[in-house]
XYZ file of C-alpha atoms in Angstrom:
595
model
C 0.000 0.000 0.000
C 1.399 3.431 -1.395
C 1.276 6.332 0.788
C 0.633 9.536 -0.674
C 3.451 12.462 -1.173
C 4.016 15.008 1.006
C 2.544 18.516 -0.196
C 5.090 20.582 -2.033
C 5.910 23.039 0.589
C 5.379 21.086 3.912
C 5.735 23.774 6.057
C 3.538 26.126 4.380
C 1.220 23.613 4.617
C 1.928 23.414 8.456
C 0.829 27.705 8.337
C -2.585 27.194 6.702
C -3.393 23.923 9.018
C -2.887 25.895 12.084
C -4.039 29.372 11.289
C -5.571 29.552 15.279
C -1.136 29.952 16.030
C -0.900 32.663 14.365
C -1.750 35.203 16.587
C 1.131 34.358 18.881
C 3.383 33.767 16.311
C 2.800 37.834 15.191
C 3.794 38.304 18.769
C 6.179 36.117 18.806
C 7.862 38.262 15.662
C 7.794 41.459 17.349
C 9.065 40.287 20.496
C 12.133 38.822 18.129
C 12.377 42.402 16.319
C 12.474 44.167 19.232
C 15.087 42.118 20.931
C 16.983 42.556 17.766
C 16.961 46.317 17.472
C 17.807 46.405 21.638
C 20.615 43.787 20.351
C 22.057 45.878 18.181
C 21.926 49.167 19.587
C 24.853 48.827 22.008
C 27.364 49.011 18.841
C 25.584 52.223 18.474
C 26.352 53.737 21.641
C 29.450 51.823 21.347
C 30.187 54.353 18.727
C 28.692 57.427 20.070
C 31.001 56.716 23.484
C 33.966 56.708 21.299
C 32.296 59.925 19.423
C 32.363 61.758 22.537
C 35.881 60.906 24.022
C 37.524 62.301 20.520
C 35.082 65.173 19.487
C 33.635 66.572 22.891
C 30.871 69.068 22.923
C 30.804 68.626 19.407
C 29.891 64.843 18.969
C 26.679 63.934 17.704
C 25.519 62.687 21.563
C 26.025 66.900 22.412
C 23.881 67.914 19.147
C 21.068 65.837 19.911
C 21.164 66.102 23.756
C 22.166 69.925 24.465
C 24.971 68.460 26.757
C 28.132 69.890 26.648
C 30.179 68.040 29.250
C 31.464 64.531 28.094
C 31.092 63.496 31.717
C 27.264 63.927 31.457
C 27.264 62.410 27.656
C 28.484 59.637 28.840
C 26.309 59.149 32.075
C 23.613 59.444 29.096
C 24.823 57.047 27.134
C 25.016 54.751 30.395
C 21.598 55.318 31.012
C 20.082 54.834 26.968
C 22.240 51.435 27.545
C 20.822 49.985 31.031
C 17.295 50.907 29.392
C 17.701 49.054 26.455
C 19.671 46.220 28.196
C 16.601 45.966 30.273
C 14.731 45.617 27.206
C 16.314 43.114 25.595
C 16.491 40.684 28.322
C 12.721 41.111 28.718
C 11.845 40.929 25.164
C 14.136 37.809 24.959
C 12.420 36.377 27.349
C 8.830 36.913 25.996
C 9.994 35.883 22.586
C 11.491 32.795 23.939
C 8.297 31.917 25.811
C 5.955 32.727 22.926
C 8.346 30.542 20.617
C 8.749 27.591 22.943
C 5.021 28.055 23.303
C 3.918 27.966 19.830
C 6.297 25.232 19.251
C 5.108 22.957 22.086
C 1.475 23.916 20.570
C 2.031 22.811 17.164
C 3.648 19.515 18.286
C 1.257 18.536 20.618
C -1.811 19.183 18.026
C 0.100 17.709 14.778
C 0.558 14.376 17.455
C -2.519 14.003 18.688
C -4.555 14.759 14.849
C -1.445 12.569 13.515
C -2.626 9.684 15.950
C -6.270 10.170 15.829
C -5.792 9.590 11.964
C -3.950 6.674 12.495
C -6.854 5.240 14.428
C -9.277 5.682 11.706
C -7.236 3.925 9.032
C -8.596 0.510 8.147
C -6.579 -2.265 9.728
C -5.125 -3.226 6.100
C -3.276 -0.049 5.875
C -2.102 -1.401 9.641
C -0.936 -4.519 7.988
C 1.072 -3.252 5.570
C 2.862 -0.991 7.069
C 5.653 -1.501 9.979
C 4.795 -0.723 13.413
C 7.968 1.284 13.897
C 7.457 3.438 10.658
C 4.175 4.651 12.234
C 6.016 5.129 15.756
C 8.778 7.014 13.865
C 6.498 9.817 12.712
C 4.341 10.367 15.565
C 7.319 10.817 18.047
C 10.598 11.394 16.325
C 9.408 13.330 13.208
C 6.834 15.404 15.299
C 9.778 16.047 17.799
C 11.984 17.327 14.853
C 9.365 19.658 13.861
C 9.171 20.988 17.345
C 13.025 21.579 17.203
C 12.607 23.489 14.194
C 10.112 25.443 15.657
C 11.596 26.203 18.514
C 15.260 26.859 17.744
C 15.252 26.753 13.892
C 12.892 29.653 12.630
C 14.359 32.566 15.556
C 17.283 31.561 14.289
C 16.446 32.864 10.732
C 14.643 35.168 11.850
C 16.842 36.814 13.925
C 18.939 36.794 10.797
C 17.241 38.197 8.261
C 16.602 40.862 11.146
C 20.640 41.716 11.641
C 20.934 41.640 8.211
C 18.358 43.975 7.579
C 19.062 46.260 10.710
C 23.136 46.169 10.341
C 22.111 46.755 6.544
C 20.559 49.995 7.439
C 23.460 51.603 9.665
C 25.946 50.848 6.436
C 23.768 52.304 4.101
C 23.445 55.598 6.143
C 27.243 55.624 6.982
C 29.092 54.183 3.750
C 27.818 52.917 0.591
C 31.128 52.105 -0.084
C 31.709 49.802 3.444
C 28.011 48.184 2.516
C 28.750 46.881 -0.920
C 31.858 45.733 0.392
C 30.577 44.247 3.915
C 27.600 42.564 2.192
C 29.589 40.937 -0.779
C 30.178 37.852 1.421
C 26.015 37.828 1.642
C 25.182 36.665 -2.282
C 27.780 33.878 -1.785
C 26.605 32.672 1.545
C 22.983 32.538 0.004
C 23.771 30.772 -3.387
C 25.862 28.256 -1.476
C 23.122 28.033 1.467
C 20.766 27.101 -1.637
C 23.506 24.231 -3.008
C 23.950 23.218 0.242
C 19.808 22.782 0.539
C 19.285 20.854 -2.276
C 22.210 18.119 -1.427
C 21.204 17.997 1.954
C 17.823 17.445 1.321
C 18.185 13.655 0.249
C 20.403 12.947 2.972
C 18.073 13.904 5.239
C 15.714 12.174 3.751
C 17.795 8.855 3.983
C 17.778 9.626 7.316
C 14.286 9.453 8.216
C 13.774 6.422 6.370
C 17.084 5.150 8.148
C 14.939 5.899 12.151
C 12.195 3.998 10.609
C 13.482 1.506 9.517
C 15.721 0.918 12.974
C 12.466 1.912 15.139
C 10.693 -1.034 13.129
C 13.226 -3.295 13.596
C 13.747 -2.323 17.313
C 9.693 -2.679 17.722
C 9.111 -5.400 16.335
C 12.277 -7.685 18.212
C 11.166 -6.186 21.388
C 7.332 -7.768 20.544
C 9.277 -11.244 19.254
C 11.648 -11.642 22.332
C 10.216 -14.607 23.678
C 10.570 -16.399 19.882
C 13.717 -14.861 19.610
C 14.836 -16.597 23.165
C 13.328 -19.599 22.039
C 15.695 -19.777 19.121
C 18.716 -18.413 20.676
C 18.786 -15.901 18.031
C 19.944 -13.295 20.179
C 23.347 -12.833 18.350
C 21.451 -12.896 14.755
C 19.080 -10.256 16.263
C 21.913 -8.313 17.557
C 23.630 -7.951 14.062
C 20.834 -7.494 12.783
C 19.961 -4.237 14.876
C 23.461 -3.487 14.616
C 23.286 -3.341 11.080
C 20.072 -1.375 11.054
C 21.589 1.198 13.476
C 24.652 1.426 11.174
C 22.919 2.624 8.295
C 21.128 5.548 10.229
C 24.818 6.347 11.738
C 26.154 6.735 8.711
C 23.173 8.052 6.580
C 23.503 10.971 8.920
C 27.451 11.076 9.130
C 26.803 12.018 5.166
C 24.483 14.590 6.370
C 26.694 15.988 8.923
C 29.766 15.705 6.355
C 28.085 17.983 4.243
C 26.323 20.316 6.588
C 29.806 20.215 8.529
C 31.824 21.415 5.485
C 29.445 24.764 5.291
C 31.084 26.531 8.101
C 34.216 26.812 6.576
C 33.041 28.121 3.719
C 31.449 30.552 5.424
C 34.542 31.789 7.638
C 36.208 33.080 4.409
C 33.483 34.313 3.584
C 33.337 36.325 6.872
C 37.109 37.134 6.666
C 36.773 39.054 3.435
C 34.085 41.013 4.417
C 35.363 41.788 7.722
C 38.945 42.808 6.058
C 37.219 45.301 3.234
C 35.348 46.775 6.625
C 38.673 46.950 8.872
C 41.321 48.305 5.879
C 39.060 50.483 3.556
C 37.445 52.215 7.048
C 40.467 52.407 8.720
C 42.151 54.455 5.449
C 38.685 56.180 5.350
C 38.857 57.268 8.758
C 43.203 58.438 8.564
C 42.264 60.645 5.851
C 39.156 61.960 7.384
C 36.547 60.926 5.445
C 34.491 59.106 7.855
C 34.392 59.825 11.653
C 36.562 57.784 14.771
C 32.963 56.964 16.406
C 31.348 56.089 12.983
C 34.464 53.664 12.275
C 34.146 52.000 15.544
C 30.412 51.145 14.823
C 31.180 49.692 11.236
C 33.906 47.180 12.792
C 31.250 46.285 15.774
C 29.033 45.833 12.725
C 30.844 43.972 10.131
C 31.316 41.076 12.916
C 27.860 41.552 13.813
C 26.670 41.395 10.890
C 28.720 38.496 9.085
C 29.389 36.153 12.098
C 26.185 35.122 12.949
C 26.516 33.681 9.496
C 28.307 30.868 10.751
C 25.251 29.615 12.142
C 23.538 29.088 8.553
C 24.809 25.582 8.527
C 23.090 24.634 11.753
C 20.060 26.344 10.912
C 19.970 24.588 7.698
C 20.229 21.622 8.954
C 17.423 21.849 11.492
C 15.611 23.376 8.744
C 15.909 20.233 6.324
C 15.289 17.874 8.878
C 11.563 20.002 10.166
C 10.844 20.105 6.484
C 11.464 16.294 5.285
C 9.856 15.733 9.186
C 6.864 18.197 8.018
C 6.391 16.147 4.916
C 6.279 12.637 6.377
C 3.555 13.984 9.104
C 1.750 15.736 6.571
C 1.790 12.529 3.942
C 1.002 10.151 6.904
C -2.453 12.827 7.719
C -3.029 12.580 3.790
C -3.939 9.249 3.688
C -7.270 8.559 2.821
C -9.565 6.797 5.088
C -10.976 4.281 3.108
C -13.638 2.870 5.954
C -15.547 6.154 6.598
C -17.944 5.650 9.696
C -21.305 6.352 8.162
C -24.539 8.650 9.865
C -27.058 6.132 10.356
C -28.207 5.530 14.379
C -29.793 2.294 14.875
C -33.053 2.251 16.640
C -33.064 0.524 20.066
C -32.961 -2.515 20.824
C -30.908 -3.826 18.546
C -31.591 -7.029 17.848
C -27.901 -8.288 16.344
C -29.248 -9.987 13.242
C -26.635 -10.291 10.681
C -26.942 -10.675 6.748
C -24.175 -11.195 3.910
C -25.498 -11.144 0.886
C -23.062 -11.938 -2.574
C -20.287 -11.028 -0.247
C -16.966 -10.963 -2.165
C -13.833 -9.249 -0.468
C -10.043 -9.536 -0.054
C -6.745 -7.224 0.834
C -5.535 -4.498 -0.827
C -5.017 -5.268 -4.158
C -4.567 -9.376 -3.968
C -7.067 -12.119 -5.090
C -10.473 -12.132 -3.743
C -10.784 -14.294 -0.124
C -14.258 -14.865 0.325
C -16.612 -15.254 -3.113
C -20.305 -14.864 -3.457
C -21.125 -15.310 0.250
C -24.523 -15.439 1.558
C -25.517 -16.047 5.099
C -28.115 -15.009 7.996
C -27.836 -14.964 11.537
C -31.325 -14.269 12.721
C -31.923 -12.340 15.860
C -31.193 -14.559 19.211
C -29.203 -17.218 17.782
C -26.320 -18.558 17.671
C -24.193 -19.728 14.890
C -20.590 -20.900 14.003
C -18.368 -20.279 11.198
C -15.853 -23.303 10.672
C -13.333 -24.568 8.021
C -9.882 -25.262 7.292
C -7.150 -22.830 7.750
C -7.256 -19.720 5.271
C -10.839 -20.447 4.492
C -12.038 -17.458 4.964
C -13.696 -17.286 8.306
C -11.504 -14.638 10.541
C -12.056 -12.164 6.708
C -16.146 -12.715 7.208
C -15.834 -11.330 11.116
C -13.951 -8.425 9.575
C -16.308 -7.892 7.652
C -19.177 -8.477 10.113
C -17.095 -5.977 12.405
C -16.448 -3.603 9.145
C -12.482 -3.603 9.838
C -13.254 -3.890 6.110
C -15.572 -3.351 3.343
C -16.665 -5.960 0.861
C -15.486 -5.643 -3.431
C -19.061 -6.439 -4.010
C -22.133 -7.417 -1.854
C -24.276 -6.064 1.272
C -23.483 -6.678 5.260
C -26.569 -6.033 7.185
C -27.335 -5.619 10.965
C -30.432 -5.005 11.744
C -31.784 -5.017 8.203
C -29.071 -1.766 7.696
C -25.872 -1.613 5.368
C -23.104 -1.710 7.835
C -21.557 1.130 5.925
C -24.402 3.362 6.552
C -24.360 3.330 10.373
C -22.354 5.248 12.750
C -19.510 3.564 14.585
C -21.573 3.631 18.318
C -24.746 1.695 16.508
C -22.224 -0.597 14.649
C -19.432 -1.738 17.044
C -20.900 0.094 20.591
C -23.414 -3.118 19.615
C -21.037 -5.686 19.327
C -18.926 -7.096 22.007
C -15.537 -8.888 20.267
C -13.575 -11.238 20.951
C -9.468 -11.586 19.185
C -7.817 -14.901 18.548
C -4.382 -12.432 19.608
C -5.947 -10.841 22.184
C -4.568 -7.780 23.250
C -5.159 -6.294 27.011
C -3.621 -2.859 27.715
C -1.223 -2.201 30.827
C -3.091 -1.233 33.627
C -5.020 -3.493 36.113
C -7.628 -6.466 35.451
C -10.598 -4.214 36.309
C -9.278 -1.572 34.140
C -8.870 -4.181 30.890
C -12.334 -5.473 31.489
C -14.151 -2.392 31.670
C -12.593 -1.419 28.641
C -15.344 -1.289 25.959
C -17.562 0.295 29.381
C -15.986 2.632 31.185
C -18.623 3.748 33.047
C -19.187 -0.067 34.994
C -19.127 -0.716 38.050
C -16.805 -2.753 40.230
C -19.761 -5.162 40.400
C -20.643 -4.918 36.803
C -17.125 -5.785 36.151
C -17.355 -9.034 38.500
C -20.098 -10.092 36.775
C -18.827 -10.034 33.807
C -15.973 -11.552 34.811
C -17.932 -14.692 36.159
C -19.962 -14.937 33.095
C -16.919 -15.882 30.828
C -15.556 -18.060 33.912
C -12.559 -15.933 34.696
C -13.297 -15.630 38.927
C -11.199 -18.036 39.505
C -8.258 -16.403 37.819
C -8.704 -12.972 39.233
C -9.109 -14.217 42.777
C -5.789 -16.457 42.316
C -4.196 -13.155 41.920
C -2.887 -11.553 45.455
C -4.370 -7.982 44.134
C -7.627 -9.354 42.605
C -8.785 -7.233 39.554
C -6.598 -4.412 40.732
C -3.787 -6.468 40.025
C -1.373 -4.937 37.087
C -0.915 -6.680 33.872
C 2.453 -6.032 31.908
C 1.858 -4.363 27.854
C -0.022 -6.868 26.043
C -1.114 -9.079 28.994
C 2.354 -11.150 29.059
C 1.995 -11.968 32.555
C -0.847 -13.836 32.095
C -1.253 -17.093 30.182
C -3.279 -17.337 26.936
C -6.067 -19.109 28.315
C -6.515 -16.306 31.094
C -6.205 -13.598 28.894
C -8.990 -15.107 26.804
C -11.195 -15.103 29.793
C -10.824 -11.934 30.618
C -10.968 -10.794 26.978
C -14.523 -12.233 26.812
C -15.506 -10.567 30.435
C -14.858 -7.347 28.376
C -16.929 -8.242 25.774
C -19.985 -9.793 28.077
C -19.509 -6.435 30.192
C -20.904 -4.541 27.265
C -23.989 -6.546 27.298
C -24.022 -6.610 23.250
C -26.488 -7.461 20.921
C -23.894 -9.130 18.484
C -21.096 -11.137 20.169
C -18.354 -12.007 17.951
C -15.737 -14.253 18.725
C -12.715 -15.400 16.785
C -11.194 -18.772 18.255
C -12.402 -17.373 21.739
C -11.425 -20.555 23.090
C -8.520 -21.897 21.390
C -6.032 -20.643 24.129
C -8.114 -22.484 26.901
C -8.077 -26.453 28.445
C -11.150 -28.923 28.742
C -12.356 -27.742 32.153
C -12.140 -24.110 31.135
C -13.829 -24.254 27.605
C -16.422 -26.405 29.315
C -17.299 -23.808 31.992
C -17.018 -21.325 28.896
C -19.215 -22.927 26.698
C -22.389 -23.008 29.835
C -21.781 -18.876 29.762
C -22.314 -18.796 26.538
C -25.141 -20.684 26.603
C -26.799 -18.795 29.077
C -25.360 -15.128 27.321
C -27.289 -16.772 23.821
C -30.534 -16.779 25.544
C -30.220 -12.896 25.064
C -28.060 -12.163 22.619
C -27.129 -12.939 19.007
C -23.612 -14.623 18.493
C -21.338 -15.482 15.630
C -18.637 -17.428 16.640
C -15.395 -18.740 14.175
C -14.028 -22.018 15.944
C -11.509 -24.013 14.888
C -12.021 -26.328 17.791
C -15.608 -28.101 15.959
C -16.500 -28.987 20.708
C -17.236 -25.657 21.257
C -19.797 -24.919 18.591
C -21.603 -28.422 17.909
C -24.601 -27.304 19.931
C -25.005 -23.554 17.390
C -28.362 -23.534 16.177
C -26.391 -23.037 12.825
C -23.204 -23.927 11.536
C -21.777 -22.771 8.291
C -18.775 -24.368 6.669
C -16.094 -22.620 4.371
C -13.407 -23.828 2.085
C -11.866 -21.419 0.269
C -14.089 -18.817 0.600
C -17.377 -20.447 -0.219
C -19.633 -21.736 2.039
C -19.768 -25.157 0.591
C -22.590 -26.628 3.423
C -24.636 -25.684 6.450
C -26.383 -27.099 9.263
C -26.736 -28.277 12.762
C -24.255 -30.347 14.213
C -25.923 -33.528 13.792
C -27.356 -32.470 10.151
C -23.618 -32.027 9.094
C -22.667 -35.009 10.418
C -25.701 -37.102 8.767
C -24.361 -35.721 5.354
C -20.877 -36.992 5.576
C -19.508 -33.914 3.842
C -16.710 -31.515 4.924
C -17.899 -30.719 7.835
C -18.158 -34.623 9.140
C -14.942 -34.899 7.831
C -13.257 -32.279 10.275
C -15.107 -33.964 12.735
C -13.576 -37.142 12.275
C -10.218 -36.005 12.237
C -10.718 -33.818 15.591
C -12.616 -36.918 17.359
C -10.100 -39.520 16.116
C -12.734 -41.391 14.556
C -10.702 -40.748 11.042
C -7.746 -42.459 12.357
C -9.587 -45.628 13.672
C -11.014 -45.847 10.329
């Protein structure tokens, strides 16, 4: 499955999603520009000081201020400074807050829409894509983005600002000094721009580098038990080795080239700063431009060019927030291809379920199921069994509209399951994994789940109905005991139980369950199979089973091979015609090996 490209100018993209930021990123600008004038304005009265030691009452401080006495111009001058020191620190510090702000904003909405999107995707688009890729851009390429935000854009900002500001003093002092001070600027700009457009597929290699390593490292970490059981621990290690190599080195060619900037940019620097120093200085002997003046162009020149040498860090945060901007913003472009629909379902709903000429399959591969038809009425329950890759775990998805159906109708209630809002559609069902998955957190919490507003006693209920008591109350913390990520200190049988206590808790009209039982022993299925016959007196069911024990009293069972339903029937029916279904029997009973 393709994902679609990034818009052409990610972060521009990034300005017209979040138009509500932009308020505080206006103030966030003037804070900046204010903090840069205050920044610069010391090299003024840098100059003025100077100004008044060589020219007295007739420096340019004792024109503007009526002050003759150098003592009191430069008490003036010591004054003009504190106040603007005072103002620089406290802009700086509103600009930083209103920056870190904005950026902490932006990261924490693109995360949260970013994951909310991700929830909506159909489980396919899950399937074919690697855990760790999805991982990668909600935290590290969201996180990148929040760099740039934060430390990136000031940083050209405040730039563009000296350049504009330091631009400004030249131009009134010496259009002579500014051609020759800003020469540098063209080739720091031009080579900024070469340097953009070779960095930008390294940096691209190195996102797809993190994802691949977070996928590796994500999915070993989920494996670790196989990966024990095989003493593959060494061919894991190389292998994570390896993937953590290539992200090393894709972004030791990134830094190689972002590295070899700065250098660059020194002679750049040096030139400009040598035209300033020389041509000034002779400028100044002959007296063509004042001592005070001169001493402001030299401050100048350095602050003008050296911040210069930051470009290459700048860039690079820049590249990475933009190739970041453009996975998050590809990842939000995907399309969600299982839309919930607007229908409500009147209540009660009774759970009956209809397929009619069902025919569906993955992405774009052959078709699984073909021409299905099939009706659960209201009440009952039936079974779905067959050989492996049949068919049967694609109907449930189907049933539970994880997916939609090429061709053909599924109907609860006598309503297309795409028509129907997500809380009359699956807030009906209660469901049931063959992997079942329980969160980390405590028993009670896992089984009140899909019901968050039960009760402690709703929960034990619940919790006796699929004939998991005995489990929690063999715990030493009963259901507020804490179960690891994924329920792994549990055993499959008992996360099974309490995986159907979450579904019973719902009290649903449909109750799906896929292999329900296949993690469980005798005495456990057996005690499992009287809750479900007292839960069918009220509910419709649709149950896959491998294991043909726990569904020979459904009031009907449907048989696939190959995605057809090739025969149907009650137990004993199936069995009196001998056909596929007798002949699974035989081979689970033994009966096929006597004969």
């Amino acid at each position: 499955m393709t994902t679609p490209a990034a818009p052409a100018a990610p972060l521009r993209a990034l300005w017209d999603r979040y138009g509500r930021y932009r308020t505080r990123f206006t103030w966030a600008v003037v804070m900046s520009v204010l903090n840069k004038v205050a920044d610069v304005a010391p090299e003024l009265l840098i100059g003025a000081a100077v100004d008044v030691v060589v020219r007295g009452n007739d420096s340019i401080v004792a024109d503007l201020l009526g002050v003759d006495s150098r003592y009191t111009q430069l008490a003036w001058l010591a004054g003009i400074n504190a106040v603007i020191w005072v103002v620089e620190s406290a802009s700086e510090y509103v600009a930083a807050v209103l920056w870190r702000g904005l950026a902490q904003g932006v990261e924490h909405d693109l995360r949260v829409e970013a994951y909310d999107h991700v929830q909506h995707l159909d489980l396919g688009w899950h399937e074919s894509r690697p855990q760790g890729s999805t991982l990668a851009t909600l935290n590290d390429d969201v996180n990148q983005l929040e760099r740039f935000l934060d430390i990136g854009f000031p940083a050209i900002l405040q730039t563009t600002l000296n350049v504009i500001l330091v631009g400004a003093v030249f131009a009134a002092s010496s259009l002579q000094l500014l051609v020759l001070a800003f020469l540098p600027i063209p080739l720091i700009v031009v080579g900024s721009l070469v340097f953009q457009r070779r960095l930008e597929p390294l940096y691209d290699r190195v996102r797809s580098a993190v994802a691949d390593l977070s996928s590796a490292l994500g999915a070993n970490l989920g494996g670790i038990a196989t990966i024990k059981a095989f003493t593959a621990e060494d061919r894991e290690r190389t292998r994570i080795e390896g993937a953590s190599a290539a992200y090393r080195d894709a972004n030791a060619a990134a830094i190689r080239s972002s590295a070899a900037f700065v250098p660059l940019v020194r002679m750049a620097i040096l030139a400009g700063f040598t035209c300033t120093l020389l041509l000034g200085g002779w400028a100044t002997l002959r007296g063509d431009l004042e001592v005070g003046l001169y001493s402001v162009l030299v401050f100048m020149t350095q602050r003008l060019l050296w911040p210069l040498t930051d470009v290459a860090t700048v860039l690079d945060l820049y590249q990475r927030g933009r190739a970041s901007a453009g996975r998050i913003l590809a990842l939000l472009a995907v399309p969600v291809t299982v839309p919930a629909g607007h229908t409500v379902l009147a209540k009660p709903v009774s759970g009956r379920v209809e397929l009619r000429g069902v025919r569906s399959g993955y992405a774009d591969g052959p078709d699984v199921l073909h021409g299905i038809d099939l009706v659960v009425p209201a009440g009952e329950t039936h079974a779905i069994v067959g050989p492996t890759g049949s068919g049967k775990s694609s109907l449930l998805r189907l049933v539970l509209r994880f997916d939609d159906p090429r061709e053909g109708t599924v109907l609860l209630d006598g309503q297309d399951v795409r028509d129907l809002d997500w809380d009359s559609l699956r807030g009906s069902m209660g469901y049931v994994a063959q992997d079942v998955f329980l969160f980390a957190g405590t028993l009670a919490d896992n089984i009140a789940y899909g019901a968050p507003g039960a009760t402690r006693d709703d929960v034990r209920r619940a919790a006796a109905r699929a004939a998991a008591l005995d489990v929690i109350n063999a715990l030493p913390e009963g259901l507020d005991t804490h179960v690891g990520e994924r329920g792994v200190t549990l055993s499959g049988g008992q996360r099974q139980r309490l995986a159907l206590a979450r579904a019973l808790l719902r009290d649903p009209a449909l109750l799906v369950l896929d292999e329900a039982t296949s993690a469980v022993d005798n005495e456990t299925e057996a005690a499992i199979q009287r809750s479900l016959a007292d839960v069918a007196a009220r509910t419709t069911a649709l149950v896959v089973a491998h294991r043909l024990s726990t569904v020979r009293h459904a009031d009907r069972i449907w048989v696939l091979e190959a995605g057809r339903i090739v025969e149907s029937g009650t137990h004993d029916e199936l069995i009196s015609a001998d056909g596929s279904y007798a002949a699974l029997w035989r081979v689970q009973t033994g009966d096929a090996v006597a004969r």
